[in-house]
């Protein structure tokens, strides 16, 4: 897909002309009205405002009217102007592309409309471009193409009477981020049998080479020597060897401590001996979405050449039941020295993250740690499927984290981390229990477990991305992984890099 903004006063040719209308606009209120082909003008004039053509938010109409330059028009209802938000802007962008895919339009033109002195800014252009790229993605690597090939939009051209010099660069940046998101979705969508820890490590190596990141992969014997008993314990039930993936990006001064991003890399989560019941197991090849997001964010940072240092750590394991698997009641000796008591083998994510957090602190002395993980079903219960649950050991990050969510489109919402919750993860025979005895507050308990391994002086954010792991209706994304977390991490990295976010 190629996105561009063209400075012109006339309509070039394309499969479809996309026209946004706010609910209160009359046909000729559209600033490009005089350029519309006559049959389209006629259709809009006779039907706009009729019950079958109302420009309420989310409505869309296809007006077929072949003329020389365009095959038809797509009318998009923008709703009431005062209710317009950037959130709607993202959805509109995806809706447009998803309609184009349905109708197999390959080229679209859209004249830009802006209202009452509202400037088109670079952030918006970048954000929209990310949405276009996300909406044009489909995971079809192992499916036979339909007749006519996979639908995809080749050209998306915006028309403006004036353009600004920064706009092209904003589109390029949006595209870089969009591609990193889609690459992360590819990793996640690949089923467990084709994305084992070994294969994920190989993919990380390939991606790292392309983006010029330093890569190091720890093997099982190396992890044994270091004493990473938590990761090794979870991996024991699988015949697939665990891997510990480390990617480094150097964009800052040499001595500057890195931002550490830790991603849960469970390539398949069966639950282990606490086997998941059907249908809970069905999407569990996506349980490495956090790891995929960490890798995606690193490549985006490198492509954007952000001036900071960052390291991604992805513990990659498969959680399987077997005679050699770890058991409920087992005591695992983690890298931190703390003994983890296994209350439930299905709470495996936090166990592998414990060693990764310790490793990050021990070997990188990071300025900040962010972990990204499809950690709990309870997070989905708490917020539904529209927001990432955020936890932090620095209360003042909550507002900042939410702001990063609004700017980036990876919406997050905080839950509390009060010390009263600490008792939920106290062990009986070990130091820390990986699951609470109560059925309540599961997302908080998961975060509390992780916090036991975080040095209290290190700023830390935990993103439970289980809620947004898969696309839902109204997202205008194809089925499967959403690439959740990448946008949030990239926006965080930007703010850390230019000291808007002080750590
Ligand atoms: N990977 C799952 C969490 C999950 C569930 C992610 C649904 C996405 C969608 C995680 O490893 C898990 O199984 N968590 C348990 C924890 C419990 C045993 C304390 C859960 O949420 O039930
Ligand atoms: Mn699990
Ligand atoms: Zn899991």
CSV table of C-alpha atoms in Angstrom, one decimal, residues 6-305:
chain,number,residue,atom,x,y,z
A,6,UNK,CA,-1.2,15.2,-3.3
A,7,UNK,CA,-1.4,19.0,-3.7
A,8,UNK,CA,-4.0,19.6,-6.3
A,9,UNK,CA,-7.4,21.2,-6.9
A,10,UNK,CA,-8.7,18.5,-9.3
A,11,UNK,CA,-9.6,14.9,-8.8
A,12,UNK,CA,-7.2,12.3,-10.3
A,13,UNK,CA,-8.5,9.0,-11.4
A,14,UNK,CA,-9.1,6.1,-8.9
A,15,UNK,CA,-11.4,3.2,-8.2
A,16,UNK,CA,-13.2,5.2,-5.6
A,17,UNK,CA,-13.7,8.7,-4.4
A,18,UNK,CA,-14.0,8.8,-0.6
A,19,UNK,CA,-16.1,11.6,0.8
A,20,UNK,CA,-16.4,12.4,4.5
A,21,UNK,CA,-19.5,14.4,5.6
A,22,UNK,CA,-20.3,15.7,9.0
A,23,UNK,CA,-24.0,15.1,10.0
A,24,UNK,CA,-24.9,18.8,9.6
A,25,UNK,CA,-23.3,19.3,6.2
A,26,UNK,CA,-25.4,20.1,3.2
A,27,UNK,CA,-24.2,18.6,-0.1
A,28,UNK,CA,-22.4,21.6,-1.3
A,29,UNK,CA,-20.8,22.3,2.1
A,30,UNK,CA,-18.1,19.8,1.1
A,31,UNK,CA,-15.2,22.0,0.2
A,32,UNK,CA,-14.4,19.9,-2.9
A,33,UNK,CA,-18.0,19.9,-4.1
A,34,UNK,CA,-17.4,21.6,-7.3
A,35,UNK,CA,-14.8,19.0,-8.3
A,36,UNK,CA,-17.1,16.0,-7.9
A,37,UNK,CA,-18.2,14.2,-11.1
A,38,UNK,CA,-21.7,15.4,-12.0
A,39,UNK,CA,-23.5,12.0,-11.5
A,40,UNK,CA,-22.1,11.8,-8.0
A,41,UNK,CA,-23.1,15.4,-7.3
A,42,UNK,CA,-26.6,14.5,-8.5
A,43,UNK,CA,-26.9,11.4,-6.3
A,44,UNK,CA,-25.7,13.3,-3.2
A,45,UNK,CA,-28.0,16.2,-3.8
A,46,UNK,CA,-31.1,14.1,-4.2
A,47,UNK,CA,-30.4,11.7,-1.4
A,48,UNK,CA,-28.3,13.3,1.3
A,49,UNK,CA,-30.4,13.9,4.5
A,50,UNK,CA,-33.0,11.3,3.3
A,51,UNK,CA,-33.5,8.4,5.8
A,52,UNK,CA,-31.4,6.1,3.6
A,53,UNK,CA,-28.4,8.5,3.5
A,54,UNK,CA,-27.6,10.1,6.8
A,55,UNK,CA,-24.1,11.0,7.8
A,56,UNK,CA,-24.3,9.7,11.3
A,57,UNK,CA,-21.0,8.5,12.8
A,58,UNK,CA,-20.1,5.1,11.4
A,59,UNK,CA,-22.5,5.1,8.4
A,60,UNK,CA,-21.1,4.3,5.0
A,61,UNK,CA,-22.7,4.3,1.6
A,62,UNK,CA,-21.4,3.2,-1.8
A,63,UNK,CA,-22.7,5.3,-4.7
A,64,UNK,CA,-22.0,3.6,-7.9
A,65,UNK,CA,-21.6,5.9,-10.8
A,66,UNK,CA,-19.1,5.1,-13.4
A,67,UNK,CA,-17.5,8.2,-14.9
A,68,UNK,CA,-14.3,8.8,-16.6
A,69,UNK,CA,-12.2,9.4,-13.5
A,70,UNK,CA,-13.8,7.4,-10.7
A,71,UNK,CA,-15.9,4.2,-10.6
A,72,UNK,CA,-17.9,5.4,-7.7
A,73,UNK,CA,-18.0,7.2,-4.4
A,74,UNK,CA,-17.8,6.1,-0.8
A,75,UNK,CA,-19.7,8.4,1.5
A,76,UNK,CA,-18.6,8.2,5.1
A,77,UNK,CA,-20.7,9.6,7.9
A,78,UNK,CA,-18.5,11.6,10.3
A,79,UNK,CA,-21.3,12.3,12.8
A,80,UNK,CA,-21.6,15.6,14.7
A,81,UNK,CA,-18.6,17.8,14.5
A,82,UNK,CA,-18.4,18.5,18.2
A,83,UNK,CA,-18.3,14.8,18.9
A,84,UNK,CA,-15.4,14.2,16.6
A,85,UNK,CA,-12.2,12.7,18.2
A,86,UNK,CA,-8.9,11.2,17.2
A,87,UNK,CA,-10.3,7.9,18.3
A,88,UNK,CA,-13.0,8.1,15.6
A,89,UNK,CA,-10.3,9.2,13.2
A,90,UNK,CA,-8.5,5.9,13.7
A,91,UNK,CA,-11.6,3.9,13.2
A,92,UNK,CA,-12.6,5.8,10.1
A,93,UNK,CA,-9.2,5.1,8.6
A,94,UNK,CA,-9.6,1.4,9.2
A,95,UNK,CA,-13.2,1.3,8.1
A,96,UNK,CA,-12.3,2.9,4.8
A,97,UNK,CA,-9.6,0.3,4.1
A,98,UNK,CA,-11.8,-2.6,5.2
A,99,UNK,CA,-14.5,-1.5,2.9
A,100,UNK,CA,-12.0,-1.2,0.0
A,101,UNK,CA,-10.9,-4.7,0.7
A,102,UNK,CA,-14.5,-6.0,0.6
A,103,UNK,CA,-15.2,-4.2,-2.6
A,104,UNK,CA,-11.8,-4.9,-4.1
A,105,UNK,CA,-11.0,-1.3,-4.8
A,106,UNK,CA,-7.3,-1.0,-5.4
A,107,UNK,CA,-7.0,2.7,-5.4
A,108,UNK,CA,-8.8,5.4,-3.4
A,109,UNK,CA,-8.7,9.2,-3.4
A,110,UNK,CA,-9.9,11.3,-0.6
A,111,UNK,CA,-10.0,15.0,-0.6
A,112,UNK,CA,-9.1,16.3,2.9
A,113,UNK,CA,-11.8,18.4,4.7
A,114,UNK,CA,-11.0,20.4,7.7
A,115,UNK,CA,-13.2,22.5,9.8
A,116,UNK,CA,-13.1,25.9,11.5
A,117,UNK,CA,-9.4,26.5,11.4
A,118,UNK,CA,-8.5,23.0,12.6
A,119,UNK,CA,-5.1,22.3,11.2
A,120,UNK,CA,-4.1,18.9,9.9
A,121,UNK,CA,-1.0,18.0,12.0
A,122,UNK,CA,1.8,15.5,11.5
A,123,UNK,CA,0.8,13.4,14.5
A,124,UNK,CA,-2.6,12.9,13.0
A,125,UNK,CA,-1.2,12.0,9.6
A,126,UNK,CA,1.2,9.5,11.1
A,127,UNK,CA,-1.6,8.0,13.2
A,128,UNK,CA,-3.9,7.6,10.3
A,129,UNK,CA,-1.2,6.0,8.2
A,130,UNK,CA,-0.6,3.4,11.0
A,131,UNK,CA,-4.3,2.6,10.9
A,132,UNK,CA,-4.4,2.2,7.1
A,133,UNK,CA,-1.5,-0.2,7.3
A,134,UNK,CA,-3.1,-2.2,10.1
A,135,UNK,CA,-6.4,-2.4,8.3
A,136,UNK,CA,-4.7,-3.7,5.1
A,137,UNK,CA,-3.2,-6.6,6.8
A,138,UNK,CA,-4.4,-10.2,6.7
A,139,UNK,CA,-2.7,-13.4,7.8
A,140,UNK,CA,-2.9,-15.6,4.7
A,141,UNK,CA,0.5,-17.2,4.5
A,142,UNK,CA,-0.9,-20.7,4.6
A,143,UNK,CA,-4.1,-20.3,2.7
A,144,UNK,CA,-4.6,-20.6,-1.0
A,145,UNK,CA,-5.4,-17.3,-2.6
A,146,UNK,CA,-9.0,-16.7,-3.8
A,147,UNK,CA,-9.6,-16.0,-7.5
A,148,UNK,CA,-8.3,-12.5,-8.2
A,149,UNK,CA,-5.8,-12.7,-5.4
A,150,UNK,CA,-5.9,-11.4,-1.9
A,151,UNK,CA,-7.7,-8.1,-1.6
A,152,UNK,CA,-5.3,-5.2,-0.8
A,153,UNK,CA,-5.3,-1.5,-1.4
A,154,UNK,CA,-2.5,-0.4,-3.6
A,155,UNK,CA,-2.9,3.4,-3.5
A,156,UNK,CA,-4.5,5.7,-1.0
A,157,UNK,CA,-4.1,9.3,-2.1
A,158,UNK,CA,-5.2,12.3,-0.1
A,159,UNK,CA,-5.9,15.5,-1.9
A,160,UNK,CA,-5.2,18.9,-0.3
A,161,UNK,CA,-5.1,22.4,-1.7
A,162,UNK,CA,-2.1,23.1,0.5
A,163,UNK,CA,0.4,20.7,1.8
A,164,UNK,CA,3.2,21.1,4.4
A,165,UNK,CA,6.8,19.9,4.1
A,166,UNK,CA,6.6,17.6,7.1
A,167,UNK,CA,3.6,15.6,5.8
A,168,UNK,CA,5.5,13.1,3.6
A,169,UNK,CA,7.9,12.2,6.5
A,170,UNK,CA,4.9,11.7,8.8
A,171,UNK,CA,3.5,9.2,6.3
A,172,UNK,CA,6.8,7.4,6.1
A,173,UNK,CA,7.0,7.2,9.9
A,174,UNK,CA,3.4,5.9,10.1
A,175,UNK,CA,4.3,3.3,7.6
A,176,UNK,CA,7.4,2.1,9.5
A,177,UNK,CA,5.4,1.7,12.6
A,178,UNK,CA,2.5,0.1,10.8
A,179,UNK,CA,4.8,-2.5,9.2
A,180,UNK,CA,6.4,-3.3,12.6
A,181,UNK,CA,2.9,-3.8,14.0
A,182,UNK,CA,2.0,-6.1,11.1
A,183,UNK,CA,5.3,-8.0,11.4
A,184,UNK,CA,4.5,-8.5,15.1
A,185,UNK,CA,1.0,-9.9,14.1
A,186,UNK,CA,2.7,-12.3,11.7
A,187,UNK,CA,4.8,-13.7,14.5
A,188,UNK,CA,1.8,-14.0,16.8
A,189,UNK,CA,-0.6,-15.5,14.3
A,190,UNK,CA,1.7,-18.3,13.3
A,191,UNK,CA,0.4,-21.4,15.0
A,192,UNK,CA,2.3,-23.1,17.8
A,193,UNK,CA,3.7,-25.9,15.6
A,194,UNK,CA,5.3,-23.4,13.2
A,195,UNK,CA,6.4,-21.0,15.9
A,196,UNK,CA,8.2,-22.9,18.6
A,197,UNK,CA,10.7,-21.1,20.9
A,198,UNK,CA,13.5,-22.2,18.6
A,199,UNK,CA,11.6,-20.7,15.6
A,200,UNK,CA,10.7,-17.5,17.4
A,201,UNK,CA,14.4,-17.1,18.3
A,202,UNK,CA,15.3,-17.7,14.6
A,203,UNK,CA,12.7,-15.1,13.6
A,204,UNK,CA,14.1,-12.6,16.1
A,205,UNK,CA,17.5,-13.1,14.7
A,206,UNK,CA,16.4,-12.5,11.2
A,207,UNK,CA,14.4,-9.4,12.1
A,208,UNK,CA,17.3,-8.1,14.2
A,209,UNK,CA,19.7,-8.4,11.3
A,210,UNK,CA,17.4,-6.4,9.1
A,211,UNK,CA,16.9,-3.6,11.6
A,212,UNK,CA,20.6,-3.8,12.7
A,213,UNK,CA,19.9,-4.7,16.3
A,214,UNK,CA,22.3,-6.7,18.3
A,215,UNK,CA,21.0,-10.2,19.1
A,216,UNK,CA,21.9,-12.8,21.6
A,217,UNK,CA,20.0,-16.0,22.3
A,218,UNK,CA,20.5,-18.0,25.4
A,219,UNK,CA,20.1,-21.8,25.1
A,220,UNK,CA,18.8,-24.1,27.7
A,221,UNK,CA,22.3,-25.1,29.0
A,222,UNK,CA,23.2,-21.4,29.2
A,223,UNK,CA,20.1,-20.7,31.2
A,224,UNK,CA,20.8,-23.6,33.5
A,225,UNK,CA,24.3,-22.3,34.2
A,226,UNK,CA,22.9,-18.9,35.1
A,227,UNK,CA,20.3,-20.4,37.4
A,228,UNK,CA,17.1,-19.4,35.5
A,229,UNK,CA,15.1,-22.1,37.3
A,230,UNK,CA,11.7,-20.3,36.7
A,231,UNK,CA,11.9,-20.4,32.9
A,232,UNK,CA,13.4,-23.9,32.9
A,233,UNK,CA,10.7,-25.1,35.2
A,234,UNK,CA,7.9,-23.9,32.9
A,235,UNK,CA,9.6,-25.3,29.8
A,236,UNK,CA,10.1,-28.8,31.3
A,237,UNK,CA,6.8,-30.2,30.1
A,238,UNK,CA,7.5,-29.5,26.4
A,239,UNK,CA,9.8,-31.3,24.1
A,240,UNK,CA,10.6,-27.9,22.6
A,241,UNK,CA,13.7,-26.3,24.2
A,242,UNK,CA,13.2,-22.8,25.7
A,243,UNK,CA,15.1,-19.8,24.4
A,244,UNK,CA,15.9,-16.5,25.9
A,245,UNK,CA,16.0,-13.8,23.3
A,246,UNK,CA,17.9,-10.6,23.8
A,247,UNK,CA,17.8,-7.7,21.3
A,248,UNK,CA,19.7,-4.5,21.8
A,249,UNK,CA,19.2,-1.1,20.1
A,250,UNK,CA,21.8,1.6,20.5
A,251,UNK,CA,20.5,4.9,19.5
A,252,UNK,CA,21.6,6.9,22.6
A,253,UNK,CA,24.9,7.8,24.3
A,254,UNK,CA,27.0,4.8,25.1
A,255,UNK,CA,26.8,5.1,28.9
A,256,UNK,CA,23.1,5.8,28.9
A,257,UNK,CA,21.1,3.0,30.7
A,258,UNK,CA,18.5,1.3,28.4
A,259,UNK,CA,14.8,1.1,28.4
A,260,UNK,CA,14.1,-2.6,29.0
A,261,UNK,CA,11.1,-4.1,27.3
A,262,UNK,CA,10.2,-7.6,28.4
A,263,UNK,CA,7.7,-9.6,26.4
A,264,UNK,CA,6.0,-12.9,27.4
A,265,UNK,CA,6.9,-15.4,24.8
A,266,UNK,CA,4.8,-18.5,25.5
A,267,UNK,CA,4.6,-20.0,22.0
A,268,UNK,CA,1.7,-22.2,23.1
A,269,UNK,CA,-0.1,-22.2,26.4
A,270,UNK,CA,-2.0,-25.5,27.0
A,271,UNK,CA,-2.1,-24.7,30.7
A,272,UNK,CA,0.3,-27.5,31.5
A,273,UNK,CA,-1.0,-30.1,34.0
A,274,UNK,CA,-3.7,-27.6,35.0
A,275,UNK,CA,-4.8,-28.1,31.4
A,276,UNK,CA,-7.0,-25.4,29.9
A,277,UNK,CA,-10.6,-26.5,29.2
A,278,UNK,CA,-12.0,-26.0,25.8
A,279,UNK,CA,-12.6,-23.3,24.4
A,280,UNK,CA,-9.9,-21.5,26.5
A,281,UNK,CA,-7.0,-23.1,24.7
A,282,UNK,CA,-8.0,-22.1,21.2
A,283,UNK,CA,-6.1,-18.9,20.8
A,284,UNK,CA,-3.2,-19.8,22.9
A,285,UNK,CA,-0.7,-19.7,20.1
A,286,UNK,CA,-1.1,-16.0,20.6
A,287,UNK,CA,0.4,-16.2,24.0
A,288,UNK,CA,3.6,-14.8,22.7
A,289,UNK,CA,2.0,-11.6,21.6
A,290,UNK,CA,3.9,-9.7,24.3
A,291,UNK,CA,7.2,-11.1,22.9
A,292,UNK,CA,6.1,-10.2,19.4
A,293,UNK,CA,5.2,-6.7,20.5
A,294,UNK,CA,8.6,-6.3,22.2
A,295,UNK,CA,10.4,-7.4,19.0
A,296,UNK,CA,8.1,-5.2,16.8
A,297,UNK,CA,8.7,-2.1,19.0
A,298,UNK,CA,12.5,-2.6,18.8
A,299,UNK,CA,12.4,-2.7,15.0
A,300,UNK,CA,10.2,0.4,14.9
A,301,UNK,CA,12.6,2.3,17.2
A,302,UNK,CA,15.5,1.3,15.0
A,303,UNK,CA,13.7,2.4,11.8
A,304,UNK,CA,12.7,5.7,13.4
A,305,UNK,CA,16.3,6.1,14.7
